[in-house]
PDB file of N, CA and C in Angstrom:
ATOM      1  N   UNK M   1       0.825  -1.180   0.000  1.00 75.00           N
ATOM      2  CA  UNK M   1       0.000   0.000   0.000  1.00 75.00           C
ATOM      3  C   UNK M   1       0.877   1.253   0.000  1.00 75.00           C
ATOM      4  N   UNK M   2       1.933   1.212   0.827  1.00 72.00           N
ATOM      5  CA  UNK M   2       2.833   2.352   0.883  1.00 72.00           C
ATOM      6  C   UNK M   2       3.514   2.568  -0.458  1.00 72.00           C
ATOM      7  N   UNK M   3       3.920   1.488  -1.097  1.00 81.00           N
ATOM      8  CA  UNK M   3       4.615   1.597  -2.384  1.00 81.00           C
ATOM      9  C   UNK M   3       3.728   2.244  -3.442  1.00 81.00           C
ATOM     10  N   UNK M   4       2.433   1.912  -3.431  1.00 84.00           N
ATOM     11  CA  UNK M   4       1.504   2.492  -4.409  1.00 84.00           C
ATOM     12  C   UNK M   4       1.362   3.991  -4.167  1.00 84.00           C
ATOM     13  N   UNK M   5       1.226   4.382  -2.900  1.00 78.00           N
ATOM     14  CA  UNK M   5       1.075   5.803  -2.565  1.00 78.00           C
ATOM     15  C   UNK M   5       2.328   6.581  -2.952  1.00 78.00           C
ATOM     16  N   UNK M   6       3.488   6.018  -2.675  1.00 84.00           N
ATOM     17  CA  UNK M   6       4.737   6.705  -3.000  1.00 84.00           C
ATOM     18  C   UNK M   6       4.916   6.821  -4.508  1.00 84.00           C
ATOM     19  N   UNK M   7       4.639   5.756  -5.229  1.00 81.00           N
ATOM     20  CA  UNK M   7       4.807   5.797  -6.687  1.00 81.00           C
ATOM     21  C   UNK M   7       3.783   6.743  -7.320  1.00 81.00           C
ATOM     22  N   UNK M   8       2.579   6.808  -6.757  1.00 79.00           N
ATOM     23  CA  UNK M   8       1.578   7.753  -7.267  1.00 79.00           C
ATOM     24  C   UNK M   8       2.029   9.194  -7.027  1.00 79.00           C
ATOM     25  N   UNK M   9       2.571   9.443  -5.862  1.00 74.00           N
ATOM     26  CA  UNK M   9       3.067  10.773  -5.539  1.00 74.00           C
ATOM     27  C   UNK M   9       4.202  11.177  -6.473  1.00 74.00           C
ATOM     28  N   UNK M  10       5.099  10.263  -6.742  1.00 85.00           N
ATOM     29  CA  UNK M  10       6.212  10.535  -7.657  1.00 85.00           C
ATOM     30  C   UNK M  10       5.684  10.804  -9.064  1.00 85.00           C
ATOM     31  N   UNK M  11       4.697  10.046  -9.502  1.00 78.00           N
ATOM     32  CA  UNK M  11       4.132  10.225 -10.843  1.00 78.00           C
ATOM     33  C   UNK M  11       3.455  11.593 -10.966  1.00 78.00           C
ATOM     34  N   UNK M  12       2.705  11.975  -9.939  1.00 73.00           N
ATOM     35  CA  UNK M  12       2.014  13.270  -9.968  1.00 73.00           C
ATOM     36  C   UNK M  12       3.020  14.413  -9.970  1.00 73.00           C
ATOM     37  N   UNK M  13       4.033  14.352  -9.115  1.00 76.00           N
ATOM     38  CA  UNK M  13       5.024  15.427  -9.059  1.00 76.00           C
ATOM     39  C   UNK M  13       5.807  15.518 -10.375  1.00 76.00           C
ATOM     40  N   UNK M  14       6.092  14.380 -11.009  1.00 76.00           N
ATOM     41  CA  UNK M  14       6.783  14.382 -12.301  1.00 76.00           C
ATOM     42  C   UNK M  14       5.918  15.033 -13.371  1.00 76.00           C
ATOM     43  N   UNK M  15       4.632  14.728 -13.319  1.00 64.00           N
ATOM     44  CA  UNK M  15       3.691  15.308 -14.284  1.00 64.00           C
ATOM     45  C   UNK M  15       3.647  16.827 -14.129  1.00 64.00           C
ATOM     46  N   UNK M  16       3.534  17.305 -12.903  1.00 66.00           N
ATOM     47  CA  UNK M  16       3.503  18.755 -12.660  1.00 66.00           C
ATOM     48  C   UNK M  16       4.824  19.413 -13.051  1.00 66.00           C
ATOM     49  N   UNK M  17       5.913  18.723 -12.839  1.00 66.00           N
ATOM     50  CA  UNK M  17       7.218  19.267 -13.208  1.00 66.00           C
ATOM     51  C   UNK M  17       7.310  19.428 -14.720  1.00 66.00           C
ATOM     52  N   UNK M  18       6.677  18.537 -15.471  1.00 65.00           N
ATOM     53  CA  UNK M  18       6.706  18.621 -16.927  1.00 65.00           C
ATOM     54  C   UNK M  18       5.740  19.691 -17.429  1.00 65.00           C
ATOM     55  N   UNK M  19       4.608  19.849 -16.772  1.00 67.00           N
ATOM     56  CA  UNK M  19       3.595  20.820 -17.206  1.00 67.00           C
ATOM     57  C   UNK M  19       4.003  22.249 -16.841  1.00 67.00           C
ATOM     58  N   UNK M  20       4.656  22.433 -15.714  1.00 62.00           N
ATOM     59  CA  UNK M  20       5.020  23.764 -15.231  1.00 62.00           C
ATOM     60  C   UNK M  20       5.731  24.625 -16.260  1.00 62.00           C
ATOM     61  N   UNK M  21       6.834  24.183 -16.844  1.00 62.00           N
ATOM     62  CA  UNK M  21       7.533  25.012 -17.837  1.00 62.00           C
ATOM     63  C   UNK M  21       6.691  25.270 -19.089  1.00 62.00           C
ATOM     64  N   UNK M  22       5.788  24.373 -19.435  1.00 62.00           N
ATOM     65  CA  UNK M  22       4.954  24.564 -20.621  1.00 62.00           C
ATOM     66  C   UNK M  22       3.983  25.724 -20.422  1.00 62.00           C
ATOM     67  N   UNK M  23       3.527  25.961 -19.197  1.00 63.00           N
ATOM     68  CA  UNK M  23       2.583  27.040 -18.914  1.00 63.00           C
ATOM     69  C   UNK M  23       3.277  28.354 -18.585  1.00 63.00           C
ATOM     70  N   UNK M  24       4.554  28.331 -18.422  1.00 61.00           N
ATOM     71  CA  UNK M  24       5.289  29.544 -18.057  1.00 61.00           C
ATOM     72  C   UNK M  24       5.253  30.540 -19.219  1.00 61.00           C
ATOM     73  N   UNK M  25       5.428  31.812 -18.884  1.00 63.00           N
ATOM     74  CA  UNK M  25       5.442  32.854 -19.909  1.00 63.00           C
ATOM     75  C   UNK M  25       6.651  32.651 -20.814  1.00 63.00           C
ATOM     76  N   UNK M  26       6.446  32.817 -22.106  1.00 66.00           N
ATOM     77  CA  UNK M  26       7.575  32.598 -23.019  1.00 66.00           C
ATOM     78  C   UNK M  26       8.643  33.672 -22.834  1.00 66.00           C
ATOM     79  N   UNK M  27       9.872  33.243 -22.784  1.00 67.00           N
ATOM     80  CA  UNK M  27      11.003  34.160 -22.637  1.00 67.00           C
ATOM     81  C   UNK M  27      11.562  34.440 -24.040  1.00 67.00           C
ATOM     82  N   UNK M  28      11.671  35.709 -24.401  1.00 65.00           N
ATOM     83  CA  UNK M  28      12.201  35.996 -25.737  1.00 65.00           C
ATOM     84  C   UNK M  28      13.659  35.542 -25.841  1.00 65.00           C
ATOM     85  N   UNK M  29      13.958  34.944 -26.945  1.00 68.00           N
ATOM     86  CA  UNK M  29      15.324  34.455 -27.182  1.00 68.00           C
ATOM     87  C   UNK M  29      16.136  35.600 -27.762  1.00 68.00           C
ATOM     88  N   UNK M  30      16.805  36.338 -26.910  1.00 64.00           N
ATOM     89  CA  UNK M  30      17.560  37.505 -27.360  1.00 64.00           C
ATOM     90  C   UNK M  30      18.962  37.135 -27.841  1.00 64.00           C
ATOM     91  N   UNK M  31      19.355  35.903 -27.637  1.00 70.00           N
ATOM     92  CA  UNK M  31      20.707  35.490 -28.021  1.00 70.00           C
ATOM     93  C   UNK M  31      20.856  35.444 -29.541  1.00 70.00           C
ATOM     94  N   UNK M  32      19.789  35.051 -30.238  1.00 76.00           N
ATOM     95  CA  UNK M  32      19.874  34.869 -31.681  1.00 76.00           C
ATOM     96  C   UNK M  32      19.271  36.038 -32.465  1.00 76.00           C
ATOM     97  N   UNK M  33      18.972  37.132 -31.802  1.00 82.00           N
ATOM     98  CA  UNK M  33      18.393  38.276 -32.489  1.00 82.00           C
ATOM     99  C   UNK M  33      19.478  39.166 -33.062  1.00 82.00           C
ATOM    100  N   UNK M  34      19.126  39.892 -34.128  1.00 87.00           N
ATOM    101  CA  UNK M  34      20.070  40.853 -34.691  1.00 87.00           C
ATOM    102  C   UNK M  34      20.094  42.087 -33.795  1.00 87.00           C
ATOM    103  N   UNK M  35      21.086  42.932 -34.002  1.00 87.00           N
ATOM    104  CA  UNK M  35      21.194  44.140 -33.188  1.00 87.00           C
ATOM    105  C   UNK M  35      19.990  45.044 -33.422  1.00 87.00           C
ATOM    106  N   UNK M  36      19.492  45.088 -34.645  1.00 88.00           N
ATOM    107  CA  UNK M  36      18.330  45.920 -34.969  1.00 88.00           C
ATOM    108  C   UNK M  36      17.106  45.445 -34.188  1.00 88.00           C
ATOM    109  N   UNK M  37      16.914  44.136 -34.110  1.00 88.00           N
ATOM    110  CA  UNK M  37      15.783  43.585 -33.359  1.00 88.00           C
ATOM    111  C   UNK M  37      15.931  43.867 -31.867  1.00 88.00           C
ATOM    112  N   UNK M  38      17.161  43.748 -31.365  1.00 88.00           N
ATOM    113  CA  UNK M  38      17.414  44.037 -29.952  1.00 88.00           C
ATOM    114  C   UNK M  38      17.112  45.497 -29.651  1.00 88.00           C
ATOM    115  N   UNK M  39      17.529  46.390 -30.552  1.00 91.00           N
ATOM    116  CA  UNK M  39      17.263  47.817 -30.366  1.00 91.00           C
ATOM    117  C   UNK M  39      15.765  48.097 -30.376  1.00 91.00           C
ATOM    118  N   UNK M  40      15.025  47.419 -31.250  1.00 92.00           N
ATOM    119  CA  UNK M  40      13.577  47.617 -31.331  1.00 92.00           C
ATOM    120  C   UNK M  40      12.911  47.171 -30.030  1.00 92.00           C
ATOM    121  N   UNK M  41      13.331  46.041 -29.499  1.00 92.00           N
ATOM    122  CA  UNK M  41      12.766  45.543 -28.235  1.00 92.00           C
ATOM    123  C   UNK M  41      13.086  46.514 -27.109  1.00 92.00           C
ATOM    124  N   UNK M  42      14.314  46.983 -27.066  1.00 93.00           N
ATOM    125  CA  UNK M  42      14.740  47.919 -26.017  1.00 93.00           C
ATOM    126  C   UNK M  42      13.955  49.230 -26.120  1.00 93.00           C
ATOM    127  N   UNK M  43      13.757  49.723 -27.342  1.00 95.00           N
ATOM    128  CA  UNK M  43      13.014  50.970 -27.537  1.00 95.00           C
ATOM    129  C   UNK M  43      11.560  50.812 -27.092  1.00 95.00           C
ATOM    130  N   UNK M  44      10.982  49.657 -27.393  1.00 94.00           N
ATOM    131  CA  UNK M  44       9.594  49.395 -27.000  1.00 94.00           C
ATOM    132  C   UNK M  44       9.460  49.366 -25.471  1.00 94.00           C
ATOM    133  N   UNK M  45      10.417  48.705 -24.812  1.00 94.00           N
ATOM    134  CA  UNK M  45      10.389  48.639 -23.350  1.00 94.00           C
ATOM    135  C   UNK M  45      10.586  50.027 -22.739  1.00 94.00           C
ATOM    136  N   UNK M  46      11.474  50.829 -23.333  1.00 95.00           N
ATOM    137  CA  UNK M  46      11.736  52.173 -22.831  1.00 95.00           C
ATOM    138  C   UNK M  46      10.498  53.056 -23.003  1.00 95.00           C
ATOM    139  N   UNK M  47       9.818  52.935 -24.143  1.00 95.00           N
ATOM    140  CA  UNK M  47       8.608  53.719 -24.399  1.00 95.00           C
ATOM    141  C   UNK M  47       7.509  53.351 -23.396  1.00 95.00           C
ATOM    142  N   UNK M  48       7.396  52.072 -23.120  1.00 94.00           N
ATOM    143  CA  UNK M  48       6.386  51.613 -22.154  1.00 94.00           C
ATOM    144  C   UNK M  48       6.701  52.178 -20.765  1.00 94.00           C
ATOM    145  N   UNK M  49       7.966  52.144 -20.399  1.00 94.00           N
ATOM    146  CA  UNK M  49       8.392  52.665 -19.091  1.00 94.00           C
ATOM    147  C   UNK M  49       8.113  54.160 -19.000  1.00 94.00           C
ATOM    148  N   UNK M  50       8.424  54.902 -20.060  1.00 93.00           N
ATOM    149  CA  UNK M  50       8.186  56.347 -20.071  1.00 93.00           C
ATOM    150  C   UNK M  50       6.692  56.660 -19.981  1.00 93.00           C
ATOM    151  N   UNK M  51       5.869  55.864 -20.664  1.00 93.00           N
ATOM    152  CA  UNK M  51       4.421  56.067 -20.604  1.00 93.00           C
ATOM    153  C   UNK M  51       3.912  55.840 -19.184  1.00 93.00           C
ATOM    154  N   UNK M  52       4.444  54.836 -18.512  1.00 93.00           N
ATOM    155  CA  UNK M  52       4.054  54.579 -17.122  1.00 93.00           C
ATOM    156  C   UNK M  52       4.459  55.738 -16.224  1.00 93.00           C
ATOM    157  N   UNK M  53       5.660  56.266 -16.424  1.00 92.00           N
ATOM    158  CA  UNK M  53       6.117  57.405 -15.625  1.00 92.00           C
ATOM    159  C   UNK M  53       5.236  58.629 -15.861  1.00 92.00           C
ATOM    160  N   UNK M  54       4.858  58.879 -17.130  1.00 92.00           N
ATOM    161  CA  UNK M  54       3.988  60.010 -17.449  1.00 92.00           C
ATOM    162  C   UNK M  54       2.636  59.850 -16.759  1.00 92.00           C
ATOM    163  N   UNK M  55       2.105  58.647 -16.800  1.00 91.00           N
ATOM    164  CA  UNK M  55       0.795  58.399 -16.184  1.00 91.00           C
ATOM    165  C   UNK M  55       0.866  58.640 -14.678  1.00 91.00           C
ATOM    166  N   UNK M  56       1.945  58.201 -14.051  1.00 90.00           N
ATOM    167  CA  UNK M  56       2.108  58.425 -12.612  1.00 90.00           C
ATOM    168  C   UNK M  56       2.218  59.913 -12.301  1.00 90.00           C
ATOM    169  N   UNK M  57       2.995  60.637 -13.107  1.00 88.00           N
ATOM    170  CA  UNK M  57       3.176  62.070 -12.886  1.00 88.00           C
ATOM    171  C   UNK M  57       1.848  62.811 -13.073  1.00 88.00           C
ATOM    172  N   UNK M  58       1.080  62.414 -14.081  1.00 88.00           N
ATOM    173  CA  UNK M  58      -0.213  63.050 -14.333  1.00 88.00           C
ATOM    174  C   UNK M  58      -1.156  62.808 -13.166  1.00 88.00           C
ATOM    175  N   UNK M  59      -1.179  61.582 -12.686  1.00 85.00           N
ATOM    176  CA  UNK M  59      -2.045  61.247 -11.551  1.00 85.00           C
ATOM    177  C   UNK M  59      -1.646  62.048 -10.312  1.00 85.00           C
ATOM    178  N   UNK M  60      -0.351  62.160 -10.097  1.00 84.00           N
ATOM    179  CA  UNK M  60       0.153  62.902  -8.936  1.00 84.00           C
ATOM    180  C   UNK M  60      -0.233  64.378  -9.045  1.00 84.00           C
ATOM    181  N   UNK M  61      -0.100  64.954 -10.248  1.00 82.00           N
ATOM    182  CA  UNK M  61      -0.446  66.363 -10.455  1.00 82.00           C
ATOM    183  C   UNK M  61      -1.942  66.589 -10.250  1.00 82.00           C
ATOM    184  N   UNK M  62      -2.765  65.653 -10.749  1.00 82.00           N
ATOM    185  CA  UNK M  62      -4.212  65.784 -10.584  1.00 82.00           C
ATOM    186  C   UNK M  62      -4.598  65.706  -9.114  1.00 82.00           C
ATOM    187  N   UNK M  63      -3.993  64.807  -8.382  1.00 80.00           N
ATOM    188  CA  UNK M  63      -4.333  64.683  -6.967  1.00 80.00           C
ATOM    189  C   UNK M  63      -3.860  65.906  -6.184  1.00 80.00           C
ATOM    190  N   UNK M  64      -2.717  66.485  -6.578  1.00 78.00           N
ATOM    191  CA  UNK M  64      -2.227  67.706  -5.924  1.00 78.00           C
ATOM    192  C   UNK M  64      -3.172  68.863  -6.218  1.00 78.00           C
ATOM    193  N   UNK M  65      -3.617  68.961  -7.474  1.00 73.00           N
ATOM    194  CA  UNK M  65      -4.554  70.022  -7.860  1.00 73.00           C
ATOM    195  C   UNK M  65      -5.854  69.881  -7.076  1.00 73.00           C
ATOM    196  N   UNK M  66      -6.318  68.652  -6.934  1.00 73.00           N
ATOM    197  CA  UNK M  66      -7.551  68.392  -6.186  1.00 73.00           C
ATOM    198  C   UNK M  66      -7.393  68.799  -4.723  1.00 73.00           C
ATOM    199  N   UNK M  67      -6.263  68.467  -4.121  1.00 76.00           N
ATOM    200  CA  UNK M  67      -6.049  68.817  -2.714  1.00 76.00           C
ATOM    201  C   UNK M  67      -5.893  70.329  -2.556  1.00 76.00           C
ATOM    202  N   UNK M  68      -5.284  71.000  -3.563  1.00 74.00           N
ATOM    203  CA  UNK M  68      -5.175  72.459  -3.519  1.00 74.00           C
ATOM    204  C   UNK M  68      -6.556  73.102  -3.545  1.00 74.00           C
ATOM    205  N   UNK M  69      -7.439  72.595  -4.394  1.00 74.00           N
ATOM    206  CA  UNK M  69      -8.801  73.127  -4.454  1.00 74.00           C
ATOM    207  C   UNK M  69      -9.520  72.927  -3.131  1.00 74.00           C
ATOM    208  N   UNK M  70      -9.348  71.748  -2.563  1.00 78.00           N
ATOM    209  CA  UNK M  70      -9.987  71.460  -1.275  1.00 78.00           C
ATOM    210  C   UNK M  70      -9.501  72.422  -0.200  1.00 78.00           C
ATOM    211  N   UNK M  71      -8.191  72.664  -0.157  1.00 80.00           N
ATOM    212  CA  UNK M  71      -7.655  73.535   0.882  1.00 80.00           C
ATOM    213  C   UNK M  71      -8.119  74.979   0.660  1.00 80.00           C
ATOM    214  N   UNK M  72      -8.240  75.409  -0.607  1.00 81.00           N
ATOM    215  CA  UNK M  72      -8.734  76.758  -0.885  1.00 81.00           C
ATOM    216  C   UNK M  72     -10.196  76.893  -0.456  1.00 81.00           C
ATOM    217  N   UNK M  73     -10.987  75.864  -0.754  1.00 83.00           N
ATOM    218  CA  UNK M  73     -12.395  75.896  -0.354  1.00 83.00           C
ATOM    219  C   UNK M  73     -12.518  75.934   1.155  1.00 83.00           C
ATOM    220  N   UNK M  74     -11.698  75.158   1.843  1.00 84.00           N
ATOM    221  CA  UNK M  74     -11.741  75.125   3.300  1.00 84.00           C
ATOM    222  C   UNK M  74     -11.342  76.487   3.870  1.00 84.00           C
ATOM    223  N   UNK M  75     -10.306  77.102   3.299  1.00 84.00           N
ATOM    224  CA  UNK M  75      -9.867  78.415   3.779  1.00 84.00           C
ATOM    225  C   UNK M  75     -10.969  79.453   3.576  1.00 84.00           C
ATOM    226  N   UNK M  76     -11.642  79.394   2.435  1.00 86.00           N
ATOM    227  CA  UNK M  76     -12.730  80.341   2.155  1.00 86.00           C
ATOM    228  C   UNK M  76     -13.874  80.140   3.149  1.00 86.00           C
ATOM    229  N   UNK M  77     -14.199  78.878   3.390  1.00 88.00           N
ATOM    230  CA  UNK M  77     -15.267  78.550   4.338  1.00 88.00           C
ATOM    231  C   UNK M  77     -14.909  79.040   5.747  1.00 88.00           C
ATOM    232  N   UNK M  78     -13.671  78.813   6.148  1.00 89.00           N
ATOM    233  CA  UNK M  78     -13.219  79.254   7.472  1.00 89.00           C
ATOM    234  C   UNK M  78     -13.283  80.776   7.591  1.00 89.00           C
ATOM    235  N   UNK M  79     -12.889  81.476   6.529  1.00 89.00           N
ATOM    236  CA  UNK M  79     -12.923  82.940   6.545  1.00 89.00           C
ATOM    237  C   UNK M  79     -14.369  83.441   6.672  1.00 89.00           C
ATOM    238  N   UNK M  80     -15.280  82.786   5.971  1.00 91.00           N
ATOM    239  CA  UNK M  80     -16.694  83.165   6.069  1.00 91.00           C
ATOM    240  C   UNK M  80     -17.214  82.953   7.488  1.00 91.00           C
ATOM    241  N   UNK M  81     -16.836  81.828   8.082  1.00 90.00           N
ATOM    242  CA  UNK M  81     -17.276  81.552   9.459  1.00 90.00           C
ATOM    243  C   UNK M  81     -16.728  82.591  10.425  1.00 90.00           C
ATOM    244  N   UNK M  82     -15.445  82.952  10.252  1.00 90.00           N
ATOM    245  CA  UNK M  82     -14.856  83.970  11.128  1.00 90.00           C
ATOM    246  C   UNK M  82     -15.565  85.313  10.960  1.00 90.00           C
ATOM    247  N   UNK M  83     -15.899  85.665   9.721  1.00 89.00           N
ATOM    248  CA  UNK M  83     -16.579  86.939   9.464  1.00 89.00           C
ATOM    249  C   UNK M  83     -17.969  86.940  10.116  1.00 89.00           C
ATOM    250  N   UNK M  84     -18.684  85.833  10.002  1.00 88.00           N
ATOM    251  CA  UNK M  84     -20.010  85.734  10.632  1.00 88.00           C
ATOM    252  C   UNK M  84     -19.896  85.850  12.150  1.00 88.00           C
ATOM    253  N   UNK M  85     -18.903  85.160  12.698  1.00 89.00           N
ATOM    254  CA  UNK M  85     -18.717  85.180  14.144  1.00 89.00           C
ATOM    255  C   UNK M  85     -18.347  86.592  14.610  1.00 89.00           C
ATOM    256  N   UNK M  86     -17.513  87.273  13.854  1.00 85.00           N
ATOM    257  CA  UNK M  86     -17.118  88.629  14.207  1.00 85.00           C
ATOM    258  C   UNK M  86     -18.325  89.567  14.147  1.00 85.00           C
ATOM    259  N   UNK M  87     -19.161  89.384  13.137  1.00 85.00           N
ATOM    260  CA  UNK M  87     -20.360  90.213  13.008  1.00 85.00           C
ATOM    261  C   UNK M  87     -21.306  89.973  14.187  1.00 85.00           C
ATOM    262  N   UNK M  88     -21.448  88.723  14.605  1.00 83.00           N
ATOM    263  CA  UNK M  88     -22.302  88.408  15.765  1.00 83.00           C
ATOM    264  C   UNK M  88     -21.763  89.079  17.022  1.00 83.00           C
ATOM    265  N   UNK M  89     -20.449  89.000  17.200  1.00 84.00           N
ATOM    266  CA  UNK M  89     -19.848  89.622  18.382  1.00 84.00           C
ATOM    267  C   UNK M  89     -20.045  91.139  18.351  1.00 84.00           C
ATOM    268  N   UNK M  90     -19.908  91.713  17.177  1.00 79.00           N
ATOM    269  CA  UNK M  90     -20.067  93.152  17.044  1.00 79.00           C
ATOM    270  C   UNK M  90     -21.508  93.551  17.367  1.00 79.00           C
ATOM    271  N   UNK M  91     -22.468  92.773  16.852  1.00 75.00           N
ATOM    272  CA  UNK M  91     -23.884  93.048  17.140  1.00 75.00           C
ATOM    273  C   UNK M  91     -24.170  92.903  18.629  1.00 75.00           C
ATOM    274  N   UNK M  92     -23.621  91.863  19.235  1.00 74.00           N
ATOM    275  CA  UNK M  92     -23.851  91.632  20.659  1.00 74.00           C
ATOM    276  C   UNK M  92     -23.253  92.777  21.476  1.00 74.00           C
ATOM    277  N   UNK M  93     -22.086  93.237  21.092  1.00 68.00           N
ATOM    278  CA  UNK M  93     -21.430  94.341  21.795  1.00 68.00           C
ATOM    279  C   UNK M  93     -22.249  95.628  21.617  1.00 68.00           C
ATOM    280  N   UNK M  94     -22.749  95.856  20.414  1.00 65.00           N
ATOM    281  CA  UNK M  94     -23.563  97.041  20.134  1.00 65.00           C
ATOM    282  C   UNK M  94     -24.858  97.006  20.954  1.00 65.00           C
ATOM    283  N   UNK M  95     -25.481  95.820  21.022  1.00 64.00           N
ATOM    284  CA  UNK M  95     -26.718  95.673  21.800  1.00 64.00           C
ATOM    285  C   UNK M  95     -26.477  95.945  23.277  1.00 64.00           C
ATOM    286  N   UNK M  96     -25.361  95.466  23.803  1.00 65.00           N
ATOM    287  CA  UNK M  96     -25.084  95.676  25.224  1.00 65.00           C
ATOM    288  C   UNK M  96     -24.848  97.152  25.504  1.00 65.00           C
ATOM    289  N   UNK M  97     -24.210  97.881  24.598  1.00 61.00           N
ATOM    290  CA  UNK M  97     -24.012  99.321  24.770  1.00 61.00           C
ATOM    291  C   UNK M  97     -25.353 100.052  24.763  1.00 61.00           C
ATOM    292  N   UNK M  98     -26.224  99.641  23.862  1.00 64.00           N
ATOM    293  CA  UNK M  98     -27.538 100.273  23.753  1.00 64.00           C
ATOM    294  C   UNK M  98     -28.341 100.033  25.026  1.00 64.00           C
ATOM    295  N   UNK M  99     -28.301  98.828  25.548  1.00 62.00           N
ATOM    296  CA  UNK M  99     -29.024  98.511  26.783  1.00 62.00           C
ATOM    297  C   UNK M  99     -28.483  99.340  27.939  1.00 62.00           C
ATOM    298  N   UNK M 100     -27.155  99.479  27.976  1.00 61.00           N
ATOM    299  CA  UNK M 100     -26.528 100.251  29.046  1.00 61.00           C
ATOM    300  C   UNK M 100     -26.969 101.719  28.967  1.00 61.00           C
ATOM    301  N   UNK M 101     -27.010 102.291  27.776  1.00 61.00           N
ATOM    302  CA  UNK M 101     -27.447 103.676  27.600  1.00 61.00           C
ATOM    303  C   UNK M 101     -28.913 103.831  27.999  1.00 61.00           C
ATOM    304  N   UNK M 102     -29.738 102.849  27.614  1.00 60.00           N
ATOM    305  CA  UNK M 102     -31.157 102.905  27.952  1.00 60.00           C
ATOM    306  C   UNK M 102     -31.349 102.874  29.457  1.00 60.00           C
ATOM    307  N   UNK M 103     -30.608 102.014  30.131  1.00 65.00           N
ATOM    308  CA  UNK M 103     -30.758 101.912  31.581  1.00 65.00           C
ATOM    309  C   UNK M 103     -30.291 103.198  32.260  1.00 65.00           C
ATOM    310  N   UNK M 104     -29.237 103.828  31.751  1.00 63.00           N
ATOM    311  CA  UNK M 104     -28.775 105.100  32.299  1.00 63.00           C
ATOM    312  C   UNK M 104     -29.837 106.179  32.097  1.00 63.00           C
ATOM    313  N   UNK M 105     -30.428 106.192  30.924  1.00 61.00           N
ATOM    314  CA  UNK M 105     -31.466 107.163  30.623  1.00 61.00           C
ATOM    315  C   UNK M 105     -32.639 106.982  31.571  1.00 61.00           C
ATOM    316  N   UNK M 106     -33.019 105.730  31.818  1.00 66.00           N
ATOM    317  CA  UNK M 106     -34.143 105.468  32.739  1.00 66.00           C
ATOM    318  C   UNK M 106     -33.800 105.901  34.153  1.00 66.00           C
ATOM    319  N   UNK M 107     -32.580 105.670  34.586  1.00 67.00           N
ATOM    320  CA  UNK M 107     -32.165 106.066  35.931  1.00 67.00           C
ATOM    321  C   UNK M 107     -32.189 107.587  36.056  1.00 67.00           C
ATOM    322  N   UNK M 108     -31.663 108.277  35.064  1.00 66.00           N
ATOM    323  CA  UNK M 108     -31.667 109.750  35.090  1.00 66.00           C
ATOM    324  C   UNK M 108     -33.101 110.288  35.110  1.00 66.00           C
ATOM    325  N   UNK M 109     -33.969 109.638  34.387  1.00 66.00           N
ATOM    326  CA  UNK M 109     -35.356 110.069  34.301  1.00 66.00           C
ATOM    327  C   UNK M 109     -36.060 109.906  35.638  1.00 66.00           C
ATOM    328  N   UNK M 110     -35.752 108.775  36.336  1.00 66.00           N
ATOM    329  CA  UNK M 110     -36.389 108.511  37.640  1.00 66.00           C
ATOM    330  C   UNK M 110     -35.898 109.519  38.680  1.00 66.00           C
ATOM    331  N   UNK M 111     -34.601 109.826  38.633  1.00 66.00           N
ATOM    332  CA  UNK M 111     -34.026 110.705  39.641  1.00 66.00           C
ATOM    333  C   UNK M 111     -34.240 112.187  39.298  1.00 66.00           C
ATOM    334  N   UNK M 112     -34.465 112.490  38.075  1.00 55.00           N
ATOM    335  CA  UNK M 112     -34.483 113.865  37.635  1.00 55.00           C
ATOM    336  C   UNK M 112     -35.772 114.519  37.607  1.00 55.00           C
TER     337      UNK M 112
END
């Protein structure tokens, strides 16, 4: 029984070992290529790399622009809030002065 299990295991592993390289990505044979073909392959790889770099730079610039807009909007919103708060404080201060003057006027009127 052990011999059958071991031989089956060996057969399966041998089968997978033979199938593995067949499914692997083909490797270009650069040893037998002419210099012109090698240059073409190199140029294609370089162009692809440059396109990837451009795409990354564009994405980075767009995200920076987006964050700049967000920060400008936030600053504008904060400034509006500060202006509203300042106006409220000014109104409250003005109201308290008016009340104080009214109370003084009433006191003078009672005593006078």
